[in-house]
PDB file of C-alpha atoms in Angstrom:
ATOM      1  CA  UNK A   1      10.146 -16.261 -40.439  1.00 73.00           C
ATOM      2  CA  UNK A   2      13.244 -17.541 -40.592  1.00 83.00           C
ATOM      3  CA  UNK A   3      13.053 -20.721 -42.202  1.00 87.00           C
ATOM      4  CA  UNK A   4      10.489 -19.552 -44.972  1.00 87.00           C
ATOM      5  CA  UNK A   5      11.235 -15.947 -45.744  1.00 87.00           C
ATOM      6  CA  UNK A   6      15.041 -15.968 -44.600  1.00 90.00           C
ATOM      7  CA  UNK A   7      14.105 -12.860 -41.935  1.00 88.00           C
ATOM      8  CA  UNK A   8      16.138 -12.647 -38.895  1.00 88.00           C
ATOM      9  CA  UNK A   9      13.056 -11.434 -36.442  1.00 86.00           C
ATOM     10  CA  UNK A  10      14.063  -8.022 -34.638  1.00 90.00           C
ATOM     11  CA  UNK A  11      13.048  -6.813 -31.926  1.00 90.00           C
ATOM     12  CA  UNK A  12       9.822  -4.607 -33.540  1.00 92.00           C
ATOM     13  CA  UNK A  13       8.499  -7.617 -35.026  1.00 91.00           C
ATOM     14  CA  UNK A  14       8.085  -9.156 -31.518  1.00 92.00           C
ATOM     15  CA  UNK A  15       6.992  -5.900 -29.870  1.00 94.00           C
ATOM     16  CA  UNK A  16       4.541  -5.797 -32.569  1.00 95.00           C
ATOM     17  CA  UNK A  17       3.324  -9.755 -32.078  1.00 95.00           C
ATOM     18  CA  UNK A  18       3.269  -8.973 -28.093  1.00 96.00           C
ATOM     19  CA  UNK A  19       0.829  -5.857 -28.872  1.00 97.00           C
ATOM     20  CA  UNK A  20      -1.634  -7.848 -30.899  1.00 97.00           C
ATOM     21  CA  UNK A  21      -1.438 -10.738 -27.858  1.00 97.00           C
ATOM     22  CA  UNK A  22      -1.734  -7.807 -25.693  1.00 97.00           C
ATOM     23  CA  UNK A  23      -5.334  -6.200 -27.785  1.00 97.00           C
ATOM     24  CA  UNK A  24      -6.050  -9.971 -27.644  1.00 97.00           C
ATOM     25  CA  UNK A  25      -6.200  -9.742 -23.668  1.00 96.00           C
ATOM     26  CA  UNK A  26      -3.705 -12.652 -24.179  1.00 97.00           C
ATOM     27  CA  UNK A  27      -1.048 -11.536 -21.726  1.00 97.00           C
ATOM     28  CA  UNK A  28       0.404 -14.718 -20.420  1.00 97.00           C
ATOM     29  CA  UNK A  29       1.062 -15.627 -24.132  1.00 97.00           C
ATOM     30  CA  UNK A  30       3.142 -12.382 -24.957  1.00 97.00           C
ATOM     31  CA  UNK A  31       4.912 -12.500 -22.093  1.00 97.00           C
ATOM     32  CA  UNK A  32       5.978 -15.821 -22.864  1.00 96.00           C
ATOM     33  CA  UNK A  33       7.254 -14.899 -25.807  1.00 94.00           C
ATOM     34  CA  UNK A  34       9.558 -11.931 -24.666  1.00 95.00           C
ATOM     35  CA  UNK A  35       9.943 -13.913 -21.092  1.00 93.00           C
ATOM     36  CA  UNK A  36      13.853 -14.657 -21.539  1.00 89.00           C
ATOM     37  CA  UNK A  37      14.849 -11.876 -24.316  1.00 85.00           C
ATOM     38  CA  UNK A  38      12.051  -8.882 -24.504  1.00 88.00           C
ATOM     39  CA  UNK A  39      13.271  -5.452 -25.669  1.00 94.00           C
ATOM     40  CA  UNK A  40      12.050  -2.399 -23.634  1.00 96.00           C
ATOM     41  CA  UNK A  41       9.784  -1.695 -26.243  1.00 95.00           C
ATOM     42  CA  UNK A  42       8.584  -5.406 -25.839  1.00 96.00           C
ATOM     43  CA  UNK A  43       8.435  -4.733 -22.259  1.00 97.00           C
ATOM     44  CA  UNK A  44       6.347  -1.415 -22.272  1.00 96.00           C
ATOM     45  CA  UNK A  45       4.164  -2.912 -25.173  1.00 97.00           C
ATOM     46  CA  UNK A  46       2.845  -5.283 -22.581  1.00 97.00           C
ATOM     47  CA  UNK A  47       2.891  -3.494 -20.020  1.00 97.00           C
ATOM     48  CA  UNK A  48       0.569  -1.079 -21.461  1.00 96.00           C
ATOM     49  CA  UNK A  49      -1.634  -4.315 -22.068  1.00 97.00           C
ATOM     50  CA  UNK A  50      -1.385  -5.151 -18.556  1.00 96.00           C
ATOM     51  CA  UNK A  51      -2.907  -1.238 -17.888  1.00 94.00           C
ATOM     52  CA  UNK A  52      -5.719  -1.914 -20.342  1.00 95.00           C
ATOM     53  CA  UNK A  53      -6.653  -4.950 -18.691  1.00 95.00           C
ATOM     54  CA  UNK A  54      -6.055  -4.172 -14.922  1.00 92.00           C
ATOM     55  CA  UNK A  55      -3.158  -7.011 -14.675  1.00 95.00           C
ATOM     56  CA  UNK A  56      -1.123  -5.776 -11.631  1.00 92.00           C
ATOM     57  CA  UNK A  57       0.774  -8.726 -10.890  1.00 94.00           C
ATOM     58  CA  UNK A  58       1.813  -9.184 -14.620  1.00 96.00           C
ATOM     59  CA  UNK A  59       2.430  -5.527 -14.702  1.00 96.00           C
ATOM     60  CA  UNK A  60       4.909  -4.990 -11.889  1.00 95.00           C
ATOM     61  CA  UNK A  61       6.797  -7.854 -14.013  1.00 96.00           C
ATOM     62  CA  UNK A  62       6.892  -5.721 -17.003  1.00 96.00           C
ATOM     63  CA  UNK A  63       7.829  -2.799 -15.080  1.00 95.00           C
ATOM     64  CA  UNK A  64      10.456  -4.031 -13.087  1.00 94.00           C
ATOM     65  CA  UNK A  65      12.053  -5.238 -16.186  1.00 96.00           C
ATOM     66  CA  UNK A  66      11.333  -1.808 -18.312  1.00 95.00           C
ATOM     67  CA  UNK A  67      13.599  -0.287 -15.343  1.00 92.00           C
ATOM     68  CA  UNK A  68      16.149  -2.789 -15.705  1.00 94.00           C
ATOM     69  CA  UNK A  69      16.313  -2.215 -18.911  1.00 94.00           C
ATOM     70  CA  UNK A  70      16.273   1.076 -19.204  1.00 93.00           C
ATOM     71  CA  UNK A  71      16.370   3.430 -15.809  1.00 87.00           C
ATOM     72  CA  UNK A  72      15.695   6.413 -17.383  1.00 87.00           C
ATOM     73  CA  UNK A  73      12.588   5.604 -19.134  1.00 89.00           C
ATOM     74  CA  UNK A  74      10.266   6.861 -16.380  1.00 92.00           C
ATOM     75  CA  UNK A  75       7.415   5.967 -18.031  1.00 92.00           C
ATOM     76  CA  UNK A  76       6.628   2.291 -15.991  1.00 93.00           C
ATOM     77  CA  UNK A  77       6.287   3.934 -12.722  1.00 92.00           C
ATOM     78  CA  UNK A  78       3.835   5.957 -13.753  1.00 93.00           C
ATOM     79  CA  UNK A  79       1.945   3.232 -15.413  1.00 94.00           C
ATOM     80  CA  UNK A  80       2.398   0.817 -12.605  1.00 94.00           C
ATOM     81  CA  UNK A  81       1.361   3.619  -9.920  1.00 94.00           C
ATOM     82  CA  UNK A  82      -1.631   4.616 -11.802  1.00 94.00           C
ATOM     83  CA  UNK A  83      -3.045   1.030 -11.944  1.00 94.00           C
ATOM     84  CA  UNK A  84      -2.260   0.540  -8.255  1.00 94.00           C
ATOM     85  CA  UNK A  85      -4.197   3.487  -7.483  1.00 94.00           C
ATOM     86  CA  UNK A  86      -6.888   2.690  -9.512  1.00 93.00           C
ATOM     87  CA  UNK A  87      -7.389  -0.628  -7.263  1.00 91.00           C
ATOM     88  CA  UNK A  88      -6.946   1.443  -4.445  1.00 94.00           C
ATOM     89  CA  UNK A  89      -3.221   0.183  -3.199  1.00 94.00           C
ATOM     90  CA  UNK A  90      -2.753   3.678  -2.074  1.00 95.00           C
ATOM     91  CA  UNK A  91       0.569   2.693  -0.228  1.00 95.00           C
ATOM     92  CA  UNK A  92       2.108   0.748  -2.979  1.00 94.00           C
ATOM     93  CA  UNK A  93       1.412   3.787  -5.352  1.00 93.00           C
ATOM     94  CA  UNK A  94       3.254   6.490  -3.140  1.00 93.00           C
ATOM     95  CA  UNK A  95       6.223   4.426  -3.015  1.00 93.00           C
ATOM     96  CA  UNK A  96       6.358   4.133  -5.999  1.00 90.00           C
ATOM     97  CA  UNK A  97       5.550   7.840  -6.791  1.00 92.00           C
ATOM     98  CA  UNK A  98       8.312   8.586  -3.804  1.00 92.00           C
ATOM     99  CA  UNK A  99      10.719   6.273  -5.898  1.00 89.00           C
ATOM    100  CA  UNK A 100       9.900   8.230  -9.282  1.00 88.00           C
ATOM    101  CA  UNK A 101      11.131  11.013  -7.460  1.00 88.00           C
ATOM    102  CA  UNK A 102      14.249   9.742  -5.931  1.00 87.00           C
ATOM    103  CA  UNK A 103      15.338   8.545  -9.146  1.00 82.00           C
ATOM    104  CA  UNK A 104      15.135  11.723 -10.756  1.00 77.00           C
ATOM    105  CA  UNK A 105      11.920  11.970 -12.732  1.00 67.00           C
ATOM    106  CA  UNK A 106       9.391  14.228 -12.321  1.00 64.00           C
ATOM    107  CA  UNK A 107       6.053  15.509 -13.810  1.00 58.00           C
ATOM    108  CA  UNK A 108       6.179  18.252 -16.650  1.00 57.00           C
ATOM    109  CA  UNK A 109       3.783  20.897 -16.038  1.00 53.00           C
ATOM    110  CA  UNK A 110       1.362  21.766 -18.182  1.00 61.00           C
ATOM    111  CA  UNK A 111      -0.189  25.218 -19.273  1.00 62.00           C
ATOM    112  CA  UNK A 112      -2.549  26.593 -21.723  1.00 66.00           C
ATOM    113  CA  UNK A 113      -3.496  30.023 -23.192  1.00 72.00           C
ATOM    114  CA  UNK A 114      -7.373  31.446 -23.511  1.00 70.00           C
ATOM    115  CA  UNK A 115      -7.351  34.361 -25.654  1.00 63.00           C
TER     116      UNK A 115
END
């Protein structure tokens, strides 16, 4: 991109090259890619891959660097604790429910009207 087109890459275009890896079910290759230098939106781009395909290993990764990045996105431990309860790490996902908590994020309630 550079060389031919004279187009400094930003961040989007590599969130958007880590999604299609992602769709791919090519994980290991988009997190390469975002490995050193990801933006959160990198991050959680994969990270939702990771969901999609039931990656927990490469998923904490992305999560633990989403909060890194960016502590108030709250959005990772939900992810992550989802996935660990849908393999049935029942422990892992209370901790990190219990750590959602502590950090200040909790679940908006929902409601609906029948008339």
């Amino acid at each position: 991109m550079r060389q031919k087109y004279n187009i400094e890459p930003e961040p989007e275009h590599y969130a958007c090259l880590v999604d299609v890896l992602g769709r791919a079910g090519r994980l290991e290759e988009a997190y390469c890619i975002i490995e050193n230098d990801g933006s959160v939106l990198a991050w959680k781009t994969l990270l939702s891959a990771c969901r999609n395909y039931e990656n927990a290993k490469m998923a904490e990764k992305c999560a633990s660097k989403v909060m890194q990045l960016d502590p108030t996105d709250h959005s990772s431990y939900v992810i992550l604790s989802n996935l660990y309860s849908r393999e049935g790490k029942w422990e892992e996902a209370s901790k990190l429910r219990q750590k959602l908590v502590n950090v200040g994020g909790k679940k908006d309630l929902g409601s609906s009207w029948l008339m």
